[in-house]
PDB file of C-alpha atoms and ligand atoms in Angstrom:
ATOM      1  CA  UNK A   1      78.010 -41.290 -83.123  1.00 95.00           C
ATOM      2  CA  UNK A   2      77.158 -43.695 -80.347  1.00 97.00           C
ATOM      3  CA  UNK A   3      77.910 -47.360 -81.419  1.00 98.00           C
ATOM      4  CA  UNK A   4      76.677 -49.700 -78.639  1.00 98.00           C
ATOM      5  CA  UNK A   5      78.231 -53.297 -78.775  1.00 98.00           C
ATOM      6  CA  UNK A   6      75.358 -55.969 -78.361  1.00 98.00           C
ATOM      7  CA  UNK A   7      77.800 -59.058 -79.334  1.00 98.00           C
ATOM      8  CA  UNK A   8      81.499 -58.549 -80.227  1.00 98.00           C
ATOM      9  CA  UNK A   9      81.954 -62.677 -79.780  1.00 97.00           C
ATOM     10  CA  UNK A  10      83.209 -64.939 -83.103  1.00 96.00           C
ATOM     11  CA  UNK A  11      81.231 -67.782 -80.978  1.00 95.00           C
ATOM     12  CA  UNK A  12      78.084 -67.838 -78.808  1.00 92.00           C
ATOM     13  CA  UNK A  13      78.569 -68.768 -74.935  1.00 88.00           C
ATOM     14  CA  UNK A  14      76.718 -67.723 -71.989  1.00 88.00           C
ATOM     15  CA  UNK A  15      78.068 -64.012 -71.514  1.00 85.00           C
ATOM     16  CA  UNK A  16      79.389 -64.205 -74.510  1.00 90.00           C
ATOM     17  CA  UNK A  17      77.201 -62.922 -77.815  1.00 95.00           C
ATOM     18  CA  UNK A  18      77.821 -62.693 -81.618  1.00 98.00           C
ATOM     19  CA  UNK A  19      78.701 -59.643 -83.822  1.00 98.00           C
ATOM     20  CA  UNK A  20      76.153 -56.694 -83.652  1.00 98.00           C
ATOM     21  CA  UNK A  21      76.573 -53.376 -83.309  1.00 98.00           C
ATOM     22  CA  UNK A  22      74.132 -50.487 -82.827  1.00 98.00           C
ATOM     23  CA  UNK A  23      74.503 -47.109 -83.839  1.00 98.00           C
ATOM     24  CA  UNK A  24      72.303 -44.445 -81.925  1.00 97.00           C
ATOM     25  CA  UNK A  25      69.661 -46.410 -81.077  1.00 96.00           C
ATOM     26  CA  UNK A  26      68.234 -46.832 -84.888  1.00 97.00           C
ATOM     27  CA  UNK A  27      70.630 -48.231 -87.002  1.00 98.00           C
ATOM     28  CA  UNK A  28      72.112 -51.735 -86.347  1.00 98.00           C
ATOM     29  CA  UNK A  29      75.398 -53.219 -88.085  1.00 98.00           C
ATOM     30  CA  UNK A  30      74.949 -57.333 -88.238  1.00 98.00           C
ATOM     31  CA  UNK A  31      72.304 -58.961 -86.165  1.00 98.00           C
ATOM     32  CA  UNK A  32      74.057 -61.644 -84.067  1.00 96.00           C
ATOM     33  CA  UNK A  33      73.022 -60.704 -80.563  1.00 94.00           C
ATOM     34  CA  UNK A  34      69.676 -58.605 -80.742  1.00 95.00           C
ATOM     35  CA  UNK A  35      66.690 -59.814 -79.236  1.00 95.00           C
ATOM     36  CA  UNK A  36      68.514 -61.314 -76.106  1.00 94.00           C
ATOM     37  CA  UNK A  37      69.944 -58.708 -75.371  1.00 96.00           C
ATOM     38  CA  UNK A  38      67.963 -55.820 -76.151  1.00 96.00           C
ATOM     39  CA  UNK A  39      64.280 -55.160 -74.452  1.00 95.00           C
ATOM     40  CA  UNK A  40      61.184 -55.104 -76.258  1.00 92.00           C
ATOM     41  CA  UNK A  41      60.582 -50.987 -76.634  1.00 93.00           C
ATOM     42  CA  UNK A  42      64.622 -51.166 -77.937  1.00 96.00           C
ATOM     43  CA  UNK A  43      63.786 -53.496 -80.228  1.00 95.00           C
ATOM     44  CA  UNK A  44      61.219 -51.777 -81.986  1.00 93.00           C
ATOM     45  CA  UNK A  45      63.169 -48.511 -82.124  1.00 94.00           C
ATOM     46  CA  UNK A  46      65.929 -50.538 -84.502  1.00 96.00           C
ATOM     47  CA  UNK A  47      64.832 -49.203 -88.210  1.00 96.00           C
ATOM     48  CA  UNK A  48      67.629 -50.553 -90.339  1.00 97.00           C
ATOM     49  CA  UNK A  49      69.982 -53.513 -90.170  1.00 98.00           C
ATOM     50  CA  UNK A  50      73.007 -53.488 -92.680  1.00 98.00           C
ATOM     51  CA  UNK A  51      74.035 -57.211 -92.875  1.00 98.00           C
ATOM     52  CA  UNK A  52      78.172 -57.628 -93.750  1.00 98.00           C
ATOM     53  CA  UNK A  53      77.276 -61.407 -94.732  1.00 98.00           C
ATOM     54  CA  UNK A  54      74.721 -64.645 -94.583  1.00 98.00           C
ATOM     55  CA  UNK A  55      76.686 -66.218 -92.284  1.00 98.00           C
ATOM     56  CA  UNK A  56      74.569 -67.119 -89.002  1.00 97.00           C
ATOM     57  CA  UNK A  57      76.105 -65.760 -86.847  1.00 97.00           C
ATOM     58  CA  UNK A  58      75.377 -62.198 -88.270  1.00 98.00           C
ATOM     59  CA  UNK A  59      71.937 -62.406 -89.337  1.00 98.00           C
ATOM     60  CA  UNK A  60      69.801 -65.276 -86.434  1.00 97.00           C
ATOM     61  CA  UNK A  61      68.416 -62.336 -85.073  1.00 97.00           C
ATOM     62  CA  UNK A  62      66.641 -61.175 -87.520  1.00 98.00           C
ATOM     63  CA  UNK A  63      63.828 -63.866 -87.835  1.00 97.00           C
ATOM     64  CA  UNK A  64      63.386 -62.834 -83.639  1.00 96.00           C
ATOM     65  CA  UNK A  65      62.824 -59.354 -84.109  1.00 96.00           C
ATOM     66  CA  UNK A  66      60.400 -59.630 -87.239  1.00 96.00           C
ATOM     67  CA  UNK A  67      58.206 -61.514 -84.948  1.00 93.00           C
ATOM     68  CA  UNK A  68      58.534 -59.320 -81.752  1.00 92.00           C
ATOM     69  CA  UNK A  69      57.168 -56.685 -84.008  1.00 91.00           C
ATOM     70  CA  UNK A  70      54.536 -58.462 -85.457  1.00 87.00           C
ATOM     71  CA  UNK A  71      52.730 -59.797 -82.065  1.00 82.00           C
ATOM     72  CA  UNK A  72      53.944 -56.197 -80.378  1.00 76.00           C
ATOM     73  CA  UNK A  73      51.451 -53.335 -79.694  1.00 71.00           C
ATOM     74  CA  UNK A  74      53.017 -50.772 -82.490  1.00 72.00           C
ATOM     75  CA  UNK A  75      54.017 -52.520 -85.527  1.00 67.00           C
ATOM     76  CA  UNK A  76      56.616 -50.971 -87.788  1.00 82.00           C
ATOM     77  CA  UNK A  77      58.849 -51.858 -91.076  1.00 92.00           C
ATOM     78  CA  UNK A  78      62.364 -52.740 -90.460  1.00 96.00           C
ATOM     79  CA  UNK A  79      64.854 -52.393 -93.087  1.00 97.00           C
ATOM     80  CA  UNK A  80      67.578 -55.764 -94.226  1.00 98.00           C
ATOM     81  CA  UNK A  81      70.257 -53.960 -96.184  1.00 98.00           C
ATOM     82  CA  UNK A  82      73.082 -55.960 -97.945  1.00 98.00           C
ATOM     83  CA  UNK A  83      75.013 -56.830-100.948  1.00 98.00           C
ATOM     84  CA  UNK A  84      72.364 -58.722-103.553  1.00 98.00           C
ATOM     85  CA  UNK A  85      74.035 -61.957-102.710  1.00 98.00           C
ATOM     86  CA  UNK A  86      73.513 -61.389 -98.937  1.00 98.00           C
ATOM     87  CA  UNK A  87      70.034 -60.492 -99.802  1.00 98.00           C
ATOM     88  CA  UNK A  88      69.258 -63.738-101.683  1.00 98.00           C
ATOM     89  CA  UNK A  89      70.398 -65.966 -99.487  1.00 98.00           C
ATOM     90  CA  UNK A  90      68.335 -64.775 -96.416  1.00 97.00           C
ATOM     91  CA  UNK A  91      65.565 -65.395 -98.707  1.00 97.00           C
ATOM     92  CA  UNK A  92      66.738 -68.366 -99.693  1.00 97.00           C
ATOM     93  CA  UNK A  93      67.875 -69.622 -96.570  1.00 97.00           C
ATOM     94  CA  UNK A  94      66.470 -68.411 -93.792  1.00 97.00           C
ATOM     95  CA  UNK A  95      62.822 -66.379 -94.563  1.00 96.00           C
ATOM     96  CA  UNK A  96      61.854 -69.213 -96.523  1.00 96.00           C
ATOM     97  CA  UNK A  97      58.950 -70.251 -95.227  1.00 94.00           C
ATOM     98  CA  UNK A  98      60.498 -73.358 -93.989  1.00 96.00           C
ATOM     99  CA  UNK A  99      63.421 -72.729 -91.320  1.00 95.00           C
ATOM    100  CA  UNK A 100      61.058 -69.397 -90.422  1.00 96.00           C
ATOM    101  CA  UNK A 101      57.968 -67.707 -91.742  1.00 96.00           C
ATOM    102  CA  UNK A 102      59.102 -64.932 -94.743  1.00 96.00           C
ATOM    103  CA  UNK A 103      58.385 -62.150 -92.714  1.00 96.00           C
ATOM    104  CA  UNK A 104      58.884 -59.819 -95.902  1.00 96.00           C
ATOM    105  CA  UNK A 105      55.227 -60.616 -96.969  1.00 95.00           C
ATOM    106  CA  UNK A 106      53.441 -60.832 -93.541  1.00 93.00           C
ATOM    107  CA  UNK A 107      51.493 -59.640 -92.399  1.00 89.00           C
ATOM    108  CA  UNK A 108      50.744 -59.040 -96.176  1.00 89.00           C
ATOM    109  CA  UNK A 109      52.594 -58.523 -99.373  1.00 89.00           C
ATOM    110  CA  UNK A 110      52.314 -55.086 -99.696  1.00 89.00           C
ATOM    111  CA  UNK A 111      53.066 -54.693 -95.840  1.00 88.00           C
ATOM    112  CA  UNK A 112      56.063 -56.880 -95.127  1.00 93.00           C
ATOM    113  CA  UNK A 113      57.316 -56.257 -91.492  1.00 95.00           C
ATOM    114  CA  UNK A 114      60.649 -56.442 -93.246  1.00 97.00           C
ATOM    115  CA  UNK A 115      62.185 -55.457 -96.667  1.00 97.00           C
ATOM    116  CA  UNK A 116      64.983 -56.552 -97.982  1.00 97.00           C
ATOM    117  CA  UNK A 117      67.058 -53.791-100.001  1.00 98.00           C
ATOM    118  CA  UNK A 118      69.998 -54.401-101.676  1.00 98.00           C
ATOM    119  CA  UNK A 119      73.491 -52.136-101.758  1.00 98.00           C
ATOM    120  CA  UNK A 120      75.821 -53.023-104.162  1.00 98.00           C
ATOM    121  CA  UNK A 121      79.439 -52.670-102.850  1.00 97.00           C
ATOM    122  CA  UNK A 122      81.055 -48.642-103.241  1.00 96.00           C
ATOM    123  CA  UNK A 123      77.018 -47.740-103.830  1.00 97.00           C
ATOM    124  CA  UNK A 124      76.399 -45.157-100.585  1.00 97.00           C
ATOM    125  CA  UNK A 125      73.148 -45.157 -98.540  1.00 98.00           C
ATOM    126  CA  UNK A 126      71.938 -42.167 -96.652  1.00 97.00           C
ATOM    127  CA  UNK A 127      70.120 -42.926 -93.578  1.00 97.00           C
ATOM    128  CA  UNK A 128      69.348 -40.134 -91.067  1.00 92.00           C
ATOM    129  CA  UNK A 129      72.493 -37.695 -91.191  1.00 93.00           C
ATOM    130  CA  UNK A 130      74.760 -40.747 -92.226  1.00 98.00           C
ATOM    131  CA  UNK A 131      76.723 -41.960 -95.856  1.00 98.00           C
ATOM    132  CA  UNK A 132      76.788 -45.542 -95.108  1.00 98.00           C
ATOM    133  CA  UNK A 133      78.813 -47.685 -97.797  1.00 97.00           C
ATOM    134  CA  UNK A 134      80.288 -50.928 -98.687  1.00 98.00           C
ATOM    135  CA  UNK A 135      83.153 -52.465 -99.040  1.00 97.00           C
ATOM    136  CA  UNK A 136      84.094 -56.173-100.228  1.00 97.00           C
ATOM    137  CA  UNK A 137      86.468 -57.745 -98.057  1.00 97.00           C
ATOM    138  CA  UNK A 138      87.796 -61.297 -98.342  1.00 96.00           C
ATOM    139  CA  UNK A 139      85.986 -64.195 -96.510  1.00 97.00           C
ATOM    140  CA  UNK A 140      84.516 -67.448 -97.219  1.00 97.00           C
ATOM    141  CA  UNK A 141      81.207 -66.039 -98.777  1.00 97.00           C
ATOM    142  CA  UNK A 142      80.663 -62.975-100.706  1.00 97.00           C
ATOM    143  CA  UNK A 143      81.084 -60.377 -97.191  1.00 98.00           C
ATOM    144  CA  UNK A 144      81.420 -56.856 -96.802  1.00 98.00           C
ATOM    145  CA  UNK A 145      82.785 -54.443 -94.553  1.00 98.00           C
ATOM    146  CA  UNK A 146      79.998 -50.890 -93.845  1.00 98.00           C
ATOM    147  CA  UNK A 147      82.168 -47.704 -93.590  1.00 97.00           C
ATOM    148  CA  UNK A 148      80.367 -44.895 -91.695  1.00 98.00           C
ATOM    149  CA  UNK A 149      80.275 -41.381 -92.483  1.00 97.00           C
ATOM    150  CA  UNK A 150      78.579 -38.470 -90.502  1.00 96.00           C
ATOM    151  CA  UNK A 151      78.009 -34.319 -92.036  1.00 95.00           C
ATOM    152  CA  UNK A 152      81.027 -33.657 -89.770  1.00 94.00           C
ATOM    153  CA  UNK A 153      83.421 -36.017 -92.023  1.00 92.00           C
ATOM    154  CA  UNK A 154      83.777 -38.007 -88.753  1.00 96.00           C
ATOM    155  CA  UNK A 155      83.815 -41.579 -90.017  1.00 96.00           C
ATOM    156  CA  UNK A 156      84.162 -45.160 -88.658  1.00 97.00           C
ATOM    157  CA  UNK A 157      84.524 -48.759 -90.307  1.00 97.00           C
ATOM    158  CA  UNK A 158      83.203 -52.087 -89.500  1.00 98.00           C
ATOM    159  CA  UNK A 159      84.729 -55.192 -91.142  1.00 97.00           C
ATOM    160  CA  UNK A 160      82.387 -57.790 -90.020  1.00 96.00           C
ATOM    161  CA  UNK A 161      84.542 -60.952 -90.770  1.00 98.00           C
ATOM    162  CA  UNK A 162      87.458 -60.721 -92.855  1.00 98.00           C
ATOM    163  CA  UNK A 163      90.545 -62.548 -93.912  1.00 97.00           C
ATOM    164  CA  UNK A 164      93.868 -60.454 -95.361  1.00 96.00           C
ATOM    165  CA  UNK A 165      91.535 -57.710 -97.665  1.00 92.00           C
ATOM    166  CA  UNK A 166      94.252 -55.153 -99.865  1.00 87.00           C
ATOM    167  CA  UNK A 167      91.903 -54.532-102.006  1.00 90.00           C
ATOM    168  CA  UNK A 168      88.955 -53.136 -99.396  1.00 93.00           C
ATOM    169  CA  UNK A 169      91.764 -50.188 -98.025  1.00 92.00           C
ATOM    170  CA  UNK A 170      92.867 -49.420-101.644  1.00 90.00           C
ATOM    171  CA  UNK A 171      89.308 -48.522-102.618  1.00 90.00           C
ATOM    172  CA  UNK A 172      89.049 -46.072 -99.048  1.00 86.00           C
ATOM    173  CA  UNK A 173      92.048 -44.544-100.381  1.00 81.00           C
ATOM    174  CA  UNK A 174      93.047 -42.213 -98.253  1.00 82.00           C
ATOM    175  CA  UNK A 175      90.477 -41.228 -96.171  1.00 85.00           C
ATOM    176  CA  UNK A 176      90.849 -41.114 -91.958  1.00 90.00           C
ATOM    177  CA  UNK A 177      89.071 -43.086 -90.248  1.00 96.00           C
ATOM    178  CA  UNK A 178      88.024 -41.931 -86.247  1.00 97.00           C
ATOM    179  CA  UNK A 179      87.373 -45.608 -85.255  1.00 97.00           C
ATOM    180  CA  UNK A 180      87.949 -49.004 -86.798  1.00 97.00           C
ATOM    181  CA  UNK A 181      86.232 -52.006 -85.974  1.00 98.00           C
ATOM    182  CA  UNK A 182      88.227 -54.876 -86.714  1.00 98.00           C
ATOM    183  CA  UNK A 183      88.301 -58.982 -86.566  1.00 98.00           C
ATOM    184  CA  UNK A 184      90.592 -61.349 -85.475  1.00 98.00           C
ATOM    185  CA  UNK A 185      89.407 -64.287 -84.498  1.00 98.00           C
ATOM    186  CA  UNK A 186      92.145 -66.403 -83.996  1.00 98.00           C
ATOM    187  CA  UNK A 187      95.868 -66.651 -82.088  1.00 98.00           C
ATOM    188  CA  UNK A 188      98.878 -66.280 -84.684  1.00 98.00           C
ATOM    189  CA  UNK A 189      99.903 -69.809 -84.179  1.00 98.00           C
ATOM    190  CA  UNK A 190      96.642 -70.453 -86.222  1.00 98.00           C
ATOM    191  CA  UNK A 191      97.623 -68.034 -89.061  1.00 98.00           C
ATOM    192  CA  UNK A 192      97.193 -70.391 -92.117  1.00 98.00           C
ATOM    193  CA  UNK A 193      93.947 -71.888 -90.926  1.00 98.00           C
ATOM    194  CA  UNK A 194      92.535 -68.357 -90.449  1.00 98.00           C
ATOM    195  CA  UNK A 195      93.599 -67.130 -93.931  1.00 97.00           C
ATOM    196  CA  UNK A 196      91.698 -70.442 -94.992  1.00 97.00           C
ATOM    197  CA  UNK A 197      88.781 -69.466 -93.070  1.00 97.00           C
ATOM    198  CA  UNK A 198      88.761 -65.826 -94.074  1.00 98.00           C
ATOM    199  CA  UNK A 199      89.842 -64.396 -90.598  1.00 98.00           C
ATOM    200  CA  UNK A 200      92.758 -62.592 -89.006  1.00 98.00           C
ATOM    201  CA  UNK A 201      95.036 -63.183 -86.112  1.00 98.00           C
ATOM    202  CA  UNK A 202      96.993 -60.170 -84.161  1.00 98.00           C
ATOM    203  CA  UNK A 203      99.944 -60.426 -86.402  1.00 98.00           C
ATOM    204  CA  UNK A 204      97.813 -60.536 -89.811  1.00 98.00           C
ATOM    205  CA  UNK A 205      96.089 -57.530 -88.368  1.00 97.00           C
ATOM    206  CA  UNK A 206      99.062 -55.411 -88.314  1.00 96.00           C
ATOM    207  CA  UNK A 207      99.741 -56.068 -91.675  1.00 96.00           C
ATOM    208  CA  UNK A 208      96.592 -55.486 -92.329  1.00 95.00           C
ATOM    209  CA  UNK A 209      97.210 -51.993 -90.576  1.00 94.00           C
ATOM    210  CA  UNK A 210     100.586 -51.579 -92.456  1.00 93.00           C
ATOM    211  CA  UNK A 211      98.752 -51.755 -95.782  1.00 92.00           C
ATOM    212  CA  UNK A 212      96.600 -48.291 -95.055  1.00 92.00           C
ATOM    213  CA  UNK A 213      97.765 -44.757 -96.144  1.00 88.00           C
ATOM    214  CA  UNK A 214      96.381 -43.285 -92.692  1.00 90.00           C
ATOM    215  CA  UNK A 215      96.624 -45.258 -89.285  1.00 90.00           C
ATOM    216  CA  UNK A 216      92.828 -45.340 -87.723  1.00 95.00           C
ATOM    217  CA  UNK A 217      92.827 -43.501 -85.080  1.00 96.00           C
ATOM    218  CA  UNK A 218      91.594 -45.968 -82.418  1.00 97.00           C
ATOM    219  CA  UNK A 219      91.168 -49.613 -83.377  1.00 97.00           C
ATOM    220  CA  UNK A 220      88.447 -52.208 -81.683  1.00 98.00           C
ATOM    221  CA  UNK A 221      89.176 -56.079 -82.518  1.00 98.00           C
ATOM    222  CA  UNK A 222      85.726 -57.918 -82.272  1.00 98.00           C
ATOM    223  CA  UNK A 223      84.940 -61.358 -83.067  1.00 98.00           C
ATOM    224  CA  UNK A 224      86.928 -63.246 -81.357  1.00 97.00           C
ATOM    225  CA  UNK A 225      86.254 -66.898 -80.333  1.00 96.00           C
ATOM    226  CA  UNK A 226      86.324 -67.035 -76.993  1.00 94.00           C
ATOM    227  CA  UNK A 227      88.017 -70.572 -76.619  1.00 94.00           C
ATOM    228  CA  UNK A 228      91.157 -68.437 -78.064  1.00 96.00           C
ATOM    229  CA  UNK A 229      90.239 -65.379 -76.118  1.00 96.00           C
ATOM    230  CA  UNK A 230      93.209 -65.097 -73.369  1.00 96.00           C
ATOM    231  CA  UNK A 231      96.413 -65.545 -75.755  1.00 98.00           C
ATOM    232  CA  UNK A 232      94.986 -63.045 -78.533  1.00 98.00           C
ATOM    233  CA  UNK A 233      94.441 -60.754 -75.691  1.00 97.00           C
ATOM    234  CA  UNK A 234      98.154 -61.368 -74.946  1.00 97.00           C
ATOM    235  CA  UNK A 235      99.260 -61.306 -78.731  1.00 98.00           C
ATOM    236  CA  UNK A 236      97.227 -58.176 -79.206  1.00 97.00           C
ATOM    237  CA  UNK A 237      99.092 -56.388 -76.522  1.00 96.00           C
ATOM    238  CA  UNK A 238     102.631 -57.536 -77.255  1.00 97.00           C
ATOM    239  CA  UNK A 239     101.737 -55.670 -80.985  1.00 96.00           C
ATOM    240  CA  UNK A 240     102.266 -52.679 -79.090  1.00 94.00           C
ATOM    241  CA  UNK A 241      99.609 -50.510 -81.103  1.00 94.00           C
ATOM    242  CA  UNK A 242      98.683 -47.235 -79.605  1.00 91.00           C
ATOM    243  CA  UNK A 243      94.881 -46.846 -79.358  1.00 94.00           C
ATOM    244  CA  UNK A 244      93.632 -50.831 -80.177  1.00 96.00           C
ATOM    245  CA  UNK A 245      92.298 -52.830 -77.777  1.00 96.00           C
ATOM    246  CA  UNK A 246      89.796 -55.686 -78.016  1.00 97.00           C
ATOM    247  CA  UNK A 247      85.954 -54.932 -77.646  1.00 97.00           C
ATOM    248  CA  UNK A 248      83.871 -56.200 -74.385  1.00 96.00           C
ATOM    249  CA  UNK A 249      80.099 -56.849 -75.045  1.00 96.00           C
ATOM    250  CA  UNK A 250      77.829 -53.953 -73.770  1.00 96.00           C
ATOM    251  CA  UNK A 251      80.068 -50.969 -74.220  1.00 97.00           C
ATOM    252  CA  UNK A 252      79.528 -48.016 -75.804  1.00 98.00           C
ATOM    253  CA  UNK A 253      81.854 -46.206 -78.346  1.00 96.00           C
ATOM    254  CA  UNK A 254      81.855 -42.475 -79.103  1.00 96.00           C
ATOM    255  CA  UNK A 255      83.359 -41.742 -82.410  1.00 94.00           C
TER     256      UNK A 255
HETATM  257 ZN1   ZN B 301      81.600 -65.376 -91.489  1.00 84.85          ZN
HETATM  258 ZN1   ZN B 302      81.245 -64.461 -87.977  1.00 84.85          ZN
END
């Protein structure tokens, strides 16, 4: 599994882009950063996009792409997959035919460049040789996290935002995770406003950690806001956790 980081930011700057992740070339994990960052022909190889929430900052890039496709020379269908509350509020909010054109019914209703599908949480998806299924974690809005699973039992998790969540590594039980993909957008000395916010700081992420049967066995923080950027980086390292380090835009992960 090749996960290439478009956006791994909990802000937007120049240089700086938000959460999306993109898994062999096909399958993308929150669409924060997509159509800055990748080119045209990229674009239209991107067949499914699993959503973790409706916040913004996870899902602006999907009105882009729907119309890349529909002025581009081949035109294809691209897959929104989410919780049903994730699905109804991109309706809602943002393909309503008011802040953007519904691209689910253009060019025609039977022929929507997009369709939305919806995954309940713990319901699995299969898409090429991948389980893909999701977890609740706790946030603001109704959010989940998308664990990863490939014929080899090699497996990976991606939290998309997320404040304190026991619940979310109770229902993994016990099974090993290769790579986790993590949050923490915020220094400790901001602790109780992240827990308000539904984030995590270095310290809440090692009790976060503490509260799985199996350590992961490398661990990428993402989402950080980059106005907090150096003394997380500092915090993180002063955890003293083998194997986690915090995510750069544009890498690439092998799990
Ligand atoms: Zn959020
Ligand atoms: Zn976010």
């Amino acid at each position: 599994m090749k996960i290439k980081v478009l956006g791994c930011s909990g802000a937007e700057s120049p240089g700086s882009g938000t959460s999306s992740f993109l898994l062999d070339d096909r399958i993308l994990f929150d669409a924060g950063s997509l159509t800055n960052i990748l080119d045209k022909k990229k674009q239209l190889k991107v067949e499914c996009i699993f959503i973790t929430h409706a916040h913004l900052d996870h899902v602006t890039g999907i009105p882009y792409l729907a119309e890349n496709i529909v002025f581009g020379s081949t035109r294809r269908k691209v897959d929104i997959i989410g919780t049903p509350h994730v699905m109804k509020m991109i309706k809602r909010h943002l393909l309503n035919g008011s802040v953007w054109p519904d691209f689910t019914v253009i060019p025609d209703a039977h022929h929507g460049i997009l369709k939305l599908i919806e995954l309940k949480p713990g319901q699995s998806m299969k898409v090429n040789d991948y389980t893909i299924t999701p977890y609740e974690v706790n946030h603001t809005v109704p959010a989940v996290g998308y664990l990863v699973e490939d014929q080899k039992e090699r497996r990976f998790f991606y939290t998309g935002d997320t404040g304190p969540s026991d619940g979310t590594w109770k229902k993994m039980g016990d099974k090993r995770l290769q790579c986790l993909i993590i949050e923490v957008s915020f220094p400790n000395r901001m602790e109780e406003f992240a827990i308000k916010t539904g984030h995590l700081t270095p310290l809440l992420i090692k009790k976060e950690l503490s509260k799985m049967k199996l350590v992961p066995e490398r661990i990428y923080i993402t989402h950080m806001k980059p106005q907090f950027l150096r003394p997380i980086k500092t915090e993180i390292r002063k955890l003293g956790i083998k194997n986690l380090r915090l995510l750069r835009d544009g890498e690439t992960i092998e799990v």
